Coordinates of C-alpha atoms in Angstrom, one line a residue:
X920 CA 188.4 53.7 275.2
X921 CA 189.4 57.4 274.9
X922 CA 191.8 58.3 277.8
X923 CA 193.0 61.7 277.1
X924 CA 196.6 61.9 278.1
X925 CA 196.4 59.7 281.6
X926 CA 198.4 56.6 281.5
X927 CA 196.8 53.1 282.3
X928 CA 197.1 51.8 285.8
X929 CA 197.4 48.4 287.3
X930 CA 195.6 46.1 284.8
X931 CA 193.5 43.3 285.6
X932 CA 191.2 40.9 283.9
X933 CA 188.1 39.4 284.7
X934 CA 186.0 36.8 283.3
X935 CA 182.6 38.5 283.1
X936 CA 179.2 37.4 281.4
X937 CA 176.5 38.7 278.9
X938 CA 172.6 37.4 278.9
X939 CA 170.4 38.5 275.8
X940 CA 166.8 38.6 277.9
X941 CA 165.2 38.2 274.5
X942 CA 166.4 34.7 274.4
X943 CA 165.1 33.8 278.0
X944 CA 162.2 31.5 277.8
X945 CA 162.1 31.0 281.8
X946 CA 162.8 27.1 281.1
X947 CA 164.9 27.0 284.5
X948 CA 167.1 24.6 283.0
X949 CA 170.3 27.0 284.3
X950 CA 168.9 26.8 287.4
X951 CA 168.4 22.9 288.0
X952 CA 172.5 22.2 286.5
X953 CA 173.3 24.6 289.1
X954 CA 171.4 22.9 291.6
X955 CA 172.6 19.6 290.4
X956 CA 176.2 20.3 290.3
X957 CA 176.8 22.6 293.7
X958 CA 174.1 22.4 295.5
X959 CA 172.0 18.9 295.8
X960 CA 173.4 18.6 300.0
X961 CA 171.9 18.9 303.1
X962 CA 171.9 22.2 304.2
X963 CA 171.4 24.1 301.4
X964 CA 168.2 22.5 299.7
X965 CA 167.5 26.4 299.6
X966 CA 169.8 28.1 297.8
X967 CA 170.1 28.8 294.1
X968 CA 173.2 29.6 293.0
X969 CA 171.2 30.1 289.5
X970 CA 167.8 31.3 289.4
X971 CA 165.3 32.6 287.2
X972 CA 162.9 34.9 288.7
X973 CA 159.4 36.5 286.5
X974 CA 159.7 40.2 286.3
X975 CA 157.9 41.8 287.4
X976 CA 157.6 40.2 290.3
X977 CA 158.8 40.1 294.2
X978 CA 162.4 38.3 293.5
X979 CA 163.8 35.4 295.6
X980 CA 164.5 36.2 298.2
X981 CA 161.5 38.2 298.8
X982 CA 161.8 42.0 297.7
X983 CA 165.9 41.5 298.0
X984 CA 165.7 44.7 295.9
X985 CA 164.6 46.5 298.8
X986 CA 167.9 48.0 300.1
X987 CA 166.2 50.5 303.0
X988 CA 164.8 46.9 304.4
X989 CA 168.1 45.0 303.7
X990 CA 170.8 47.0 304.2
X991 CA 172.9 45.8 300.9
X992 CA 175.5 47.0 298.8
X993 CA 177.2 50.6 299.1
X994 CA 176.1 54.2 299.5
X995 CA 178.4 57.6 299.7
X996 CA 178.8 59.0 303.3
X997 CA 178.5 63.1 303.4
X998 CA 182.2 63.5 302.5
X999 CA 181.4 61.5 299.1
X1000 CA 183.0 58.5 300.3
X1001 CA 181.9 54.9 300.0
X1002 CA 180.6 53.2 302.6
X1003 CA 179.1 49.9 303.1
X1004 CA 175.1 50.2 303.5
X1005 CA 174.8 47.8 305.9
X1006 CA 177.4 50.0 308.3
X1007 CA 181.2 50.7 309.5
X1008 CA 183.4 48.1 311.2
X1009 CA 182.0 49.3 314.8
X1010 CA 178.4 48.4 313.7
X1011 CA 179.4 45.0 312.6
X1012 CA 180.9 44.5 315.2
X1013 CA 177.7 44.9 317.7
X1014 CA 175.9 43.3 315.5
X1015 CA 177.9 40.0 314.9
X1016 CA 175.7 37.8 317.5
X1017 CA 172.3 39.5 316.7
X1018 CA 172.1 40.7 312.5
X1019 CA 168.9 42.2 312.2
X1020 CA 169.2 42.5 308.6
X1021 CA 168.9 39.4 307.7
X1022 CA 166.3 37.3 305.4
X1023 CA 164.5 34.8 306.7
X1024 CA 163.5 31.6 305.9
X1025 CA 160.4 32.4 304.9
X1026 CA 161.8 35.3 302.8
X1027 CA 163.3 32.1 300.9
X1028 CA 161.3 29.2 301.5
X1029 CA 161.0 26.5 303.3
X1030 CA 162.1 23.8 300.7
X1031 CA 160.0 20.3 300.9
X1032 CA 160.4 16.6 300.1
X1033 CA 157.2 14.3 299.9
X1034 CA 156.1 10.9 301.8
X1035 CA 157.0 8.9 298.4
X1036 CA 157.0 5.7 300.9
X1037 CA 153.3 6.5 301.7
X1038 CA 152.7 5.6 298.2
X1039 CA 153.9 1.7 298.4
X1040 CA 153.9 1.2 302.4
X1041 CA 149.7 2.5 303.3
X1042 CA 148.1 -0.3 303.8
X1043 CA 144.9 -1.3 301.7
X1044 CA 141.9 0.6 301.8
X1045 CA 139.2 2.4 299.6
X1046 CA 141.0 5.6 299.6
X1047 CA 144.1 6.3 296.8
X1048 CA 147.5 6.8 299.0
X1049 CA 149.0 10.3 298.3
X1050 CA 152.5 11.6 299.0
X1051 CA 151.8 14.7 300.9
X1052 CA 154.5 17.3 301.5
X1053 CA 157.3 17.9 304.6
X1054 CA 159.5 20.3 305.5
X1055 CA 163.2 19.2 304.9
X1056 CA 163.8 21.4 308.3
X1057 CA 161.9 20.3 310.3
X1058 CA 160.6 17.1 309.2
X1059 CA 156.9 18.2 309.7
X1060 CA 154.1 18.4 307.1
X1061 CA 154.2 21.4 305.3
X1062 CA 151.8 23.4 303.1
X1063 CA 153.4 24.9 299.9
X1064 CA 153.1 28.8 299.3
X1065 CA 155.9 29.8 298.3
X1066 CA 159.3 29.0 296.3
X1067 CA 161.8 30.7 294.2
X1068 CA 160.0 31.6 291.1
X1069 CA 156.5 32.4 292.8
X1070 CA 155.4 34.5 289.7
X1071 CA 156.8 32.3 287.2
X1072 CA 154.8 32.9 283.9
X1073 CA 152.9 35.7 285.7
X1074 CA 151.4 32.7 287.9
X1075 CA 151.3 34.3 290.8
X1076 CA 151.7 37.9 289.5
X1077 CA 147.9 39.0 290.6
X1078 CA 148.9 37.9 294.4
X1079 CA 152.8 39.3 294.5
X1080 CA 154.0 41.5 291.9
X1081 CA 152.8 44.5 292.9
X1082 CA 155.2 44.3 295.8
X1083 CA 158.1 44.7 293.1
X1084 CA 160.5 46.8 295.0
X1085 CA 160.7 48.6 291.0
X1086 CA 157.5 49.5 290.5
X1087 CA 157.5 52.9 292.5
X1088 CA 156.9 56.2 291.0
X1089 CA 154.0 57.8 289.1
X1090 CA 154.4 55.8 286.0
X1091 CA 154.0 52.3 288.1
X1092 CA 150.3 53.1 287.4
X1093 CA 150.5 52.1 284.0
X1094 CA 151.3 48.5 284.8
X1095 CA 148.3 46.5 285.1
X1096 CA 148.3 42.8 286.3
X1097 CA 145.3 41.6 283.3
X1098 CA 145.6 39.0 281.2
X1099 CA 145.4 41.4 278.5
X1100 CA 147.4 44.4 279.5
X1101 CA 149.9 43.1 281.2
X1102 CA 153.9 42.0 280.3
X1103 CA 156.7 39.7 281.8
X1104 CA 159.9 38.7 280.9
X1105 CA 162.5 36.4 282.7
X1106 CA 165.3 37.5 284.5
X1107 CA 168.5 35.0 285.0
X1108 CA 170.3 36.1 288.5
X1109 CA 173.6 34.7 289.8
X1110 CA 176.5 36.4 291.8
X1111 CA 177.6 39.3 289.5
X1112 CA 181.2 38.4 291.0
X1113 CA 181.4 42.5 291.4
X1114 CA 184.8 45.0 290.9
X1115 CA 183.9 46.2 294.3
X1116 CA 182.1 43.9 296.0
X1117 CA 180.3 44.6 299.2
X1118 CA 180.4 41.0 300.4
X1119 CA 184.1 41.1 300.7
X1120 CA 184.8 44.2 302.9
X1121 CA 182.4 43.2 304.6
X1122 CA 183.4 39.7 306.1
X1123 CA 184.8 40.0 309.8
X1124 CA 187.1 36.8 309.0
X1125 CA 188.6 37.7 305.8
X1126 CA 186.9 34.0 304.5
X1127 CA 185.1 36.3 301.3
X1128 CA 187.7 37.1 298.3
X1129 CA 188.4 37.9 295.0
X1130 CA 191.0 36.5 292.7
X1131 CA 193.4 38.0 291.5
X1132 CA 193.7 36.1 288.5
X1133 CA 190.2 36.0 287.1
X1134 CA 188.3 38.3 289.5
X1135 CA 185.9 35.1 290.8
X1136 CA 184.6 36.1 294.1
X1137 CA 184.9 32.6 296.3
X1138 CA 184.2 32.0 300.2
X1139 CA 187.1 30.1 302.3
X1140 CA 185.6 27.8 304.0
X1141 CA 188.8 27.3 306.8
X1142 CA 188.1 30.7 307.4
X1143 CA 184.6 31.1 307.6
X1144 CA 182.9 31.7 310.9
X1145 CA 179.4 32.3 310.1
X1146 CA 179.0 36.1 311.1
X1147 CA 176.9 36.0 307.7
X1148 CA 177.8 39.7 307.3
X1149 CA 178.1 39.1 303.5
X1150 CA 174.6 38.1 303.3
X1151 CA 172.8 41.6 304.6
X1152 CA 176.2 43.0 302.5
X1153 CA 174.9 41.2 299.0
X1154 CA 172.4 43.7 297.5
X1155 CA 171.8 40.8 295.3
X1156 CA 170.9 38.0 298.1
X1157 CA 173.0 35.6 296.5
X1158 CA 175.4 34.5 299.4
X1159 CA 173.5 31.4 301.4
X1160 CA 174.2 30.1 304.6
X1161 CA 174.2 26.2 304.9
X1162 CA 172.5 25.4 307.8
X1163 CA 174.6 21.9 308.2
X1164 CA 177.9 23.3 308.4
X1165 CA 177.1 27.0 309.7
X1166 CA 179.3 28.1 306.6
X1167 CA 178.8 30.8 304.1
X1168 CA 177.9 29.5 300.0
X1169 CA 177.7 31.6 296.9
X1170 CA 178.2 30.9 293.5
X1171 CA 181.2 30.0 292.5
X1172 CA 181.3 31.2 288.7
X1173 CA 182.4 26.7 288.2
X1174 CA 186.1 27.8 288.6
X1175 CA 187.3 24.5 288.4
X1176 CA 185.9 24.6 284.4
X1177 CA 186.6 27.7 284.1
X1178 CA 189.8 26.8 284.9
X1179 CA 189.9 24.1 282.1
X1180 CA 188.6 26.8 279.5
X1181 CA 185.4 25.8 279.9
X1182 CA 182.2 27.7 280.4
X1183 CA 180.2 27.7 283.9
X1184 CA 177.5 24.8 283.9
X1185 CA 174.6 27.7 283.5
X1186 CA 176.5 28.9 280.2
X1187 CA 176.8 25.0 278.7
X1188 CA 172.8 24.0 279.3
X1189 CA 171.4 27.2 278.9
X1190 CA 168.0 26.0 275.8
X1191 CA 168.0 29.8 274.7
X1192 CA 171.5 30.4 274.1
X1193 CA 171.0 33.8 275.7
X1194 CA 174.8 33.4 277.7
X1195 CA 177.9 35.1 276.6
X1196 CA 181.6 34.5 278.6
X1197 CA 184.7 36.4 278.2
X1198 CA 187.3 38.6 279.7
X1199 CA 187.0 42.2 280.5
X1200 CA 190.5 43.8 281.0
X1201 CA 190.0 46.9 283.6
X1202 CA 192.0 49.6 285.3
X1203 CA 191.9 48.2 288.8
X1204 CA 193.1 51.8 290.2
X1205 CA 190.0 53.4 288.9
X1206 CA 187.1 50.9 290.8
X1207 CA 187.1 53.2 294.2
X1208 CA 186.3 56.3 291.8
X1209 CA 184.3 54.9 289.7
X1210 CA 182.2 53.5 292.5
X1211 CA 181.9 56.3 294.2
X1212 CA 180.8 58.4 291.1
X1213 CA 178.3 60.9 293.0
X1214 CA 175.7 60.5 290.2
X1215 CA 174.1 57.7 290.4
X1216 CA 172.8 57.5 287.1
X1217 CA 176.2 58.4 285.9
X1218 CA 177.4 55.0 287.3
X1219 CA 177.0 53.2 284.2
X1220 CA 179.5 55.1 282.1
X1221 CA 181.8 55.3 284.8
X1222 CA 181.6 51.9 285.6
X1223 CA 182.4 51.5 281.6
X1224 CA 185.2 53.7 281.7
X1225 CA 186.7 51.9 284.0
X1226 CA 187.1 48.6 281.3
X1227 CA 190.0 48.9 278.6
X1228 CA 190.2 48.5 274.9
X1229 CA 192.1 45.2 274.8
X1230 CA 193.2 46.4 270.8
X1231 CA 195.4 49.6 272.6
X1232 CA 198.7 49.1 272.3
X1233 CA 199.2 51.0 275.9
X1234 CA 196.6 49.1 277.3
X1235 CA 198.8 45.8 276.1
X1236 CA 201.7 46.6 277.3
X1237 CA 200.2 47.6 280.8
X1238 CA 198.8 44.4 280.5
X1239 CA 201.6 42.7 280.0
X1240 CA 203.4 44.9 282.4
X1241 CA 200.8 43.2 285.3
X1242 CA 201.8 39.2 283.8
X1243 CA 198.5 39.0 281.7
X1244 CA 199.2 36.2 279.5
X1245 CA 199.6 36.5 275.9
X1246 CA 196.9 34.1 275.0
X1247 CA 194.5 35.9 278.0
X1248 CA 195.2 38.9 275.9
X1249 CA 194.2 37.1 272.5
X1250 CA 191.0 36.3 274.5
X1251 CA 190.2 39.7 275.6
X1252 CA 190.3 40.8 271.6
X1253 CA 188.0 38.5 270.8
X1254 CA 185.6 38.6 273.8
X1255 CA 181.6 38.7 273.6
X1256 CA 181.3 40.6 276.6
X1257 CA 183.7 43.4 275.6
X1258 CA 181.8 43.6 272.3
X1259 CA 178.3 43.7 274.0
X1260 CA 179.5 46.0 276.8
X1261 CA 182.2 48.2 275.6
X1262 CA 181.9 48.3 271.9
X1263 CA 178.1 48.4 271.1
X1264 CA 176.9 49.3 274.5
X1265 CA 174.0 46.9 274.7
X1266 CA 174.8 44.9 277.5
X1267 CA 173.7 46.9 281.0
X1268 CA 174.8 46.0 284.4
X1269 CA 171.8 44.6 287.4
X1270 CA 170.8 47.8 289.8
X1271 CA 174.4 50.2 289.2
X1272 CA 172.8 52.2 292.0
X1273 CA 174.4 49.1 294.5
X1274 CA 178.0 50.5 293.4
X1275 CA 179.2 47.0 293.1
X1276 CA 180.3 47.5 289.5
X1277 CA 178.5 43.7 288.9
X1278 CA 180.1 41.7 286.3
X1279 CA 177.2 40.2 285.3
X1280 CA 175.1 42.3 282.8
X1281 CA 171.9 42.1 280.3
X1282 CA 170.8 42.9 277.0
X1283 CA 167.2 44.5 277.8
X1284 CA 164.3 42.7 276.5
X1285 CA 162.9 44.6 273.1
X1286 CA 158.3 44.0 273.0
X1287 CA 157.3 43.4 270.0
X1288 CA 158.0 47.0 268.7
X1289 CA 156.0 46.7 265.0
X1290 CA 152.9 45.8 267.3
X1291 CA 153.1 48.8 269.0
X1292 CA 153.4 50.9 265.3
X1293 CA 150.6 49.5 264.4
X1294 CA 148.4 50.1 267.7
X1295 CA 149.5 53.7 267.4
X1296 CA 148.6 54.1 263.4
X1297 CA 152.2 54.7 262.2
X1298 CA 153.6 53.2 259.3
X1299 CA 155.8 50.0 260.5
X1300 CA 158.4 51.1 257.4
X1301 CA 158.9 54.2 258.5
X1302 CA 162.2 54.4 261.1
X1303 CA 160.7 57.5 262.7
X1304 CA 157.1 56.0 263.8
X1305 CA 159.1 52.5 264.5
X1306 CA 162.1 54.6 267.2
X1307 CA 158.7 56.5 268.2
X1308 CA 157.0 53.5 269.3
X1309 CA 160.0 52.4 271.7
X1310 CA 159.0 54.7 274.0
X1311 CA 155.7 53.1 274.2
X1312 CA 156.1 49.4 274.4
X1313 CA 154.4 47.1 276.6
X1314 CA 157.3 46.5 279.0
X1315 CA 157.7 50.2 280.3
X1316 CA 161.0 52.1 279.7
X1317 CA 160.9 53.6 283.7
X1318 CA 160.7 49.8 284.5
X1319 CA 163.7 48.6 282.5
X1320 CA 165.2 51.8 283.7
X1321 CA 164.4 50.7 287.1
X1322 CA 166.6 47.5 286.9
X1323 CA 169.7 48.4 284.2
X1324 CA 170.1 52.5 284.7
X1325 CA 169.6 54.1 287.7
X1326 CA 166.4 55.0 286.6
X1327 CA 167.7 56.6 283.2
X1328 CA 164.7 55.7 280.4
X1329 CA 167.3 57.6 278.2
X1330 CA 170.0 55.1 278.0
X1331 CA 167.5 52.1 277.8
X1332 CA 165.3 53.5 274.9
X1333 CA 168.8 53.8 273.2
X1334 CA 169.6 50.5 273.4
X1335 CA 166.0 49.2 272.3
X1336 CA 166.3 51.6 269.6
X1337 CA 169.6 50.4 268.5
X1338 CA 168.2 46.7 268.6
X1339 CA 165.6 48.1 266.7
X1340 CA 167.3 49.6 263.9
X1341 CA 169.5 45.9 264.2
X1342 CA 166.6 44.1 263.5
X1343 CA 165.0 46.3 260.7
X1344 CA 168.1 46.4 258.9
X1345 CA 168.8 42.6 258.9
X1346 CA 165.3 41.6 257.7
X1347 CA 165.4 43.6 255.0
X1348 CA 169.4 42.3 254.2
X1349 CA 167.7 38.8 255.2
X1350 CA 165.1 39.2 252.0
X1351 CA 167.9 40.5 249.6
X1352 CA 166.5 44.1 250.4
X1353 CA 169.1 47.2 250.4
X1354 CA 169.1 47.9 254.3
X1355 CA 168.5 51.5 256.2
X1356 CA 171.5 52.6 256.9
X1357 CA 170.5 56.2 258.0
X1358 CA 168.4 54.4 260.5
X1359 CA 171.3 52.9 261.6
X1360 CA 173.7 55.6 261.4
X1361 CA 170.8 57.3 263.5
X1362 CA 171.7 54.7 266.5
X1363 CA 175.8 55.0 265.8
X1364 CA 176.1 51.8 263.9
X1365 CA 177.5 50.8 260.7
X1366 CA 176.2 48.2 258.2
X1367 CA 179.1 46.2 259.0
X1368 CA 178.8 47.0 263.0
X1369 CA 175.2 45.4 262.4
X1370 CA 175.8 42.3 260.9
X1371 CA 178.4 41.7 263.4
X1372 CA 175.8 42.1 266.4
X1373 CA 173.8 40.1 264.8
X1374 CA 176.2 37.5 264.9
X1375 CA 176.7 37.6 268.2
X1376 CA 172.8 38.2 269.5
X1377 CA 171.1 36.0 266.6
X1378 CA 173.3 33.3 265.9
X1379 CA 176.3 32.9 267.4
X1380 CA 178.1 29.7 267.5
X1381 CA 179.7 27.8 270.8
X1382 CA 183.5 29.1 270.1
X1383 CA 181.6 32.9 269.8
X1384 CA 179.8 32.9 272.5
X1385 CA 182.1 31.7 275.1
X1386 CA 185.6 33.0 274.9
X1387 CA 187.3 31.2 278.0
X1388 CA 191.0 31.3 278.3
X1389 CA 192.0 28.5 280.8
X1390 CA 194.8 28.7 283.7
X1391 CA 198.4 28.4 283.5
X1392 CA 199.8 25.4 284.3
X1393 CA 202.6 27.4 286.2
X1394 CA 199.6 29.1 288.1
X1395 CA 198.4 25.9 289.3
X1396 CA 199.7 26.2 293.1
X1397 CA 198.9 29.8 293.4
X1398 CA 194.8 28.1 291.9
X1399 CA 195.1 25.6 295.0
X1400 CA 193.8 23.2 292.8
X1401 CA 191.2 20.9 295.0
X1402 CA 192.1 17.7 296.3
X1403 CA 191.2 14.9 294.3
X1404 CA 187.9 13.3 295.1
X1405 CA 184.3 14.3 295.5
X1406 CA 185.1 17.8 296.5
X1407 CA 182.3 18.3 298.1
X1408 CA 181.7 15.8 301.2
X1409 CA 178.6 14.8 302.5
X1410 CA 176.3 16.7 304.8
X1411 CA 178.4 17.9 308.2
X1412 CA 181.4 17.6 306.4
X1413 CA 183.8 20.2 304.8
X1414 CA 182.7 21.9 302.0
X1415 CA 185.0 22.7 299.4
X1416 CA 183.7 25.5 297.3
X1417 CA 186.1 28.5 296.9
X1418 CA 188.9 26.6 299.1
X1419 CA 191.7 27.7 296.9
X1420 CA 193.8 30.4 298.9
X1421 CA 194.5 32.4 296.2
X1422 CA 196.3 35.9 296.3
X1423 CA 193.7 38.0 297.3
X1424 CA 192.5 41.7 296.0
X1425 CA 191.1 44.0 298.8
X1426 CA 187.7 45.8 298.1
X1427 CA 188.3 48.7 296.3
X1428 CA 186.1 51.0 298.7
X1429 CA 186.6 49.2 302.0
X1430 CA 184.7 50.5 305.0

């Protein structure tokens, strides 16, 4: 990464994540190992850590886009500074006992379990014993309209999706919910485990943090008191409250495996292979800036500028400067995610306009681009009519835009164009054809570039597309490793998810 004459700052790494949306097939089975693995307990029969939501579509919770409504993630004050959305320390303050920013559970919804003793215990008779639904709440019988995926597969797309909080503006009017004219794609969401995140600076007990040593945003639960601040804080709705113990949950990025050097349970079960893990190194003195970047469709490259090129010989010795192991640096040369993000600039960041700088980011679905050559009479080998016909694919650009830029179409017809170009060029090398390389050259990369990126996006193998480096043993009492057991207890008791008290990083823009 160009850096003029300016020296590197304090270095820091953070294990950070790729998905390829192309690969998505909206099988939920990321969602259900989550479920199965953190949160099967009473209390929380809610909450995805994981979940896979239909775009378009509403989102779980409802409309959590919706940031006038919710109050999430940060905004600039009219000095330029950042300040949390949701207000300063003296409007938390009023509004510990009362939060009026807060879903409901209805905006989630009201999870269920069935009378499955109905179906052996009802006595005889000439009618066929059902197991009818109840609330897990409140034990009553409940009718089911609504869950986490309502749209799935465009189900209920005719009913909800045009409440997308995205589809605003003139060009909205081009999207039509019919069977025929109509588009979806799936859209993996977890905690983005952000350089700034809002959820932190904005916890009245301290209990919300971010570790030092892999960047993993974790909730103490000692310290937790329930002020469920960080919930109206997350943009992305993906801290929980469990009901049982009054305590704050979020994803937890599996940093026990991670840990071990192993990817998160999402990663490891994911059908489509769409999941990338590695390290990003990044100059932690430039988050505040790059954060509050006026611009905000200049947050991207900012938010890029703020990662570093883990093959600079200034940037290693900074790195090693700040006690970055050797092998963590080995790992951040041969990381996906810096690849995806940093050296092709495919991979785009969930809403930038929050000024969380997430950490998890997406590789743009591409529609079936020689379709849309042919619909408009152009000549599918020509690279002109094919980079033409980008700009009028089924999934809109200003909706992509929408969700990865700010709003900027420019940047994400770029990257569709440049997975264009990918793909042209490696079905004709596939058919022992001479590829386009001026098409290529046209998007900025090489022959060699795209065989490499196909590597990573087509098929990449397990030790490519998860580049893990686990703990130090001599950083196992600063990792607070859990106590052995189940360490999670059963409902009522103390939950152990982010328990470690770790050295902890402040939020770069604190209110």
């Amino acid at each position: 990464m160009p850096r003029g004459q300016s020296t590197v700052g304090r270095v820091m790494a953070q294990v950070a994540m790729v998905m390829n949306l192309d690969k998505c097939i909206g099988c939920h089975t990321c969602s259900v190992t989550c479920k199965q693995t953190w949160t099967n307990r009473t209390g929380v029969e809610y909450a995805w850590f994981n979940n896979v939501e239909t775009k378009p579509g509403i989102g779980y919770p409802r409309r959590y886009e919706d940031q006038e409504k919710w109050k999430g993630g940060w905004t600039l004050d009219r000095r330029g500074r950042l300040v949390l959305r949701s207000g300063g320390r003296v409007r938390r303050l009023l509004s510990l006992f009362s939060n009026p920013d807060l879903p409901v559970i209805e905006d989630y919804y009201e999870p269920v379990t069935y009378d499955y003793d109905n179906l052996v215990s009802a006595p005889a008779g000439p009618d066929l014993p059902v197991a009818r639904p109840r609330s897990v709440l409140t034990g009553r019988p409940a009718d089911i309209t609504w869950g986490a995926n309502w749209e799935d597969g465009l189900g209920g797309a005719p009913e909800h999706a045009g409440g997308d909080p995205n589809l605003s503006g003139e060009w909205a009017e081009k999207v039509r919910f019919e069977f025929e004219q109509t588009f979806l794609f799936h859209l993996p969401r977890l905690c983005e485990h952000c350089l700034n995140p809002a959820c932190v600076s904005a916890c009245p007990s301290g209990a919300m943090y971010k570790r030092v040593e892999d960047g993993i945003v974790l909730v103490d639960q000692d310290r937790c008191r329930g002020w469920r601040m960080c919930v109206t804080a997350c943009p992305y709705k993906k801290v929980y409250v469990n009901h049982a113990t009054g305590k704050a949950e979020k994803c937890t990025f599996c940093f026990p495996r991670i840990e071990a050097g192993r990817p998160t349970v999402c990663s490891e079960t994911c059908v489509g292979r769409l999941r990338y893990l590695g390290l990003l190194l990044y100059d932690a003195d430039r988050v505040g800036e790059a954060a509050a970047t006026p611009d905000e469709q200049d947050l991207l490259d900012a938010q890029r500028g703020v990662f570093l090129d883990p093959r600079d010989p200034e940037v290693v010795a900074a790195a090693r400067a700040s006690g970055i192991p050797e092998d963590w640096l080995g790992a951040a040369r041969r990381s996906p995610v810096y690849d995806l993000v940093a050296r092709y600039r495919v991979a785009l960041p969930l809403h930038p306009e929050y000024r969380t700088l997430p950490m998890v980011w997406y590789v743009p679905p591409l529609s079936p681009v020689l379709d849309a050559v042919s619909v408009a009479g152009g000549d599918q080998d020509d690279p002109d009519h094919v980079f033409a016909a980008v700009t009028r694919l089924r999934i809109p650009l200003e909706y992509l835009a929408s969700l990865f830029t700010a709003g900027d179409t420019d940047v994400v017809g770029g990257v569709l164009m440049k997975l264009t170009a990918l793909r042209s060029y490696m079905r004709a090398v596939s058919l022992g054809e001479a590829g386009d390389e001026a098409a290529l050259g046209a998007v900025g990369l090489t022959g060699a570039d795209a065989r490499d990126l196909h590597r990573l996006l087509a098929v990449a193998k397990y030790a490519d597309r998860y580049v893990v480096p686990a703990a130090h043993k001599e950083d196992a009492a600063a990792l607070g490793a859990v106590e052995s057991g189940c360490p999670v207890e059963s409902a009522g008791g103390k939950v152990a998810l982010g328990m470690p008290t770790l050295r902890r990083t402040p939020s770069e823009g604190s209110a």
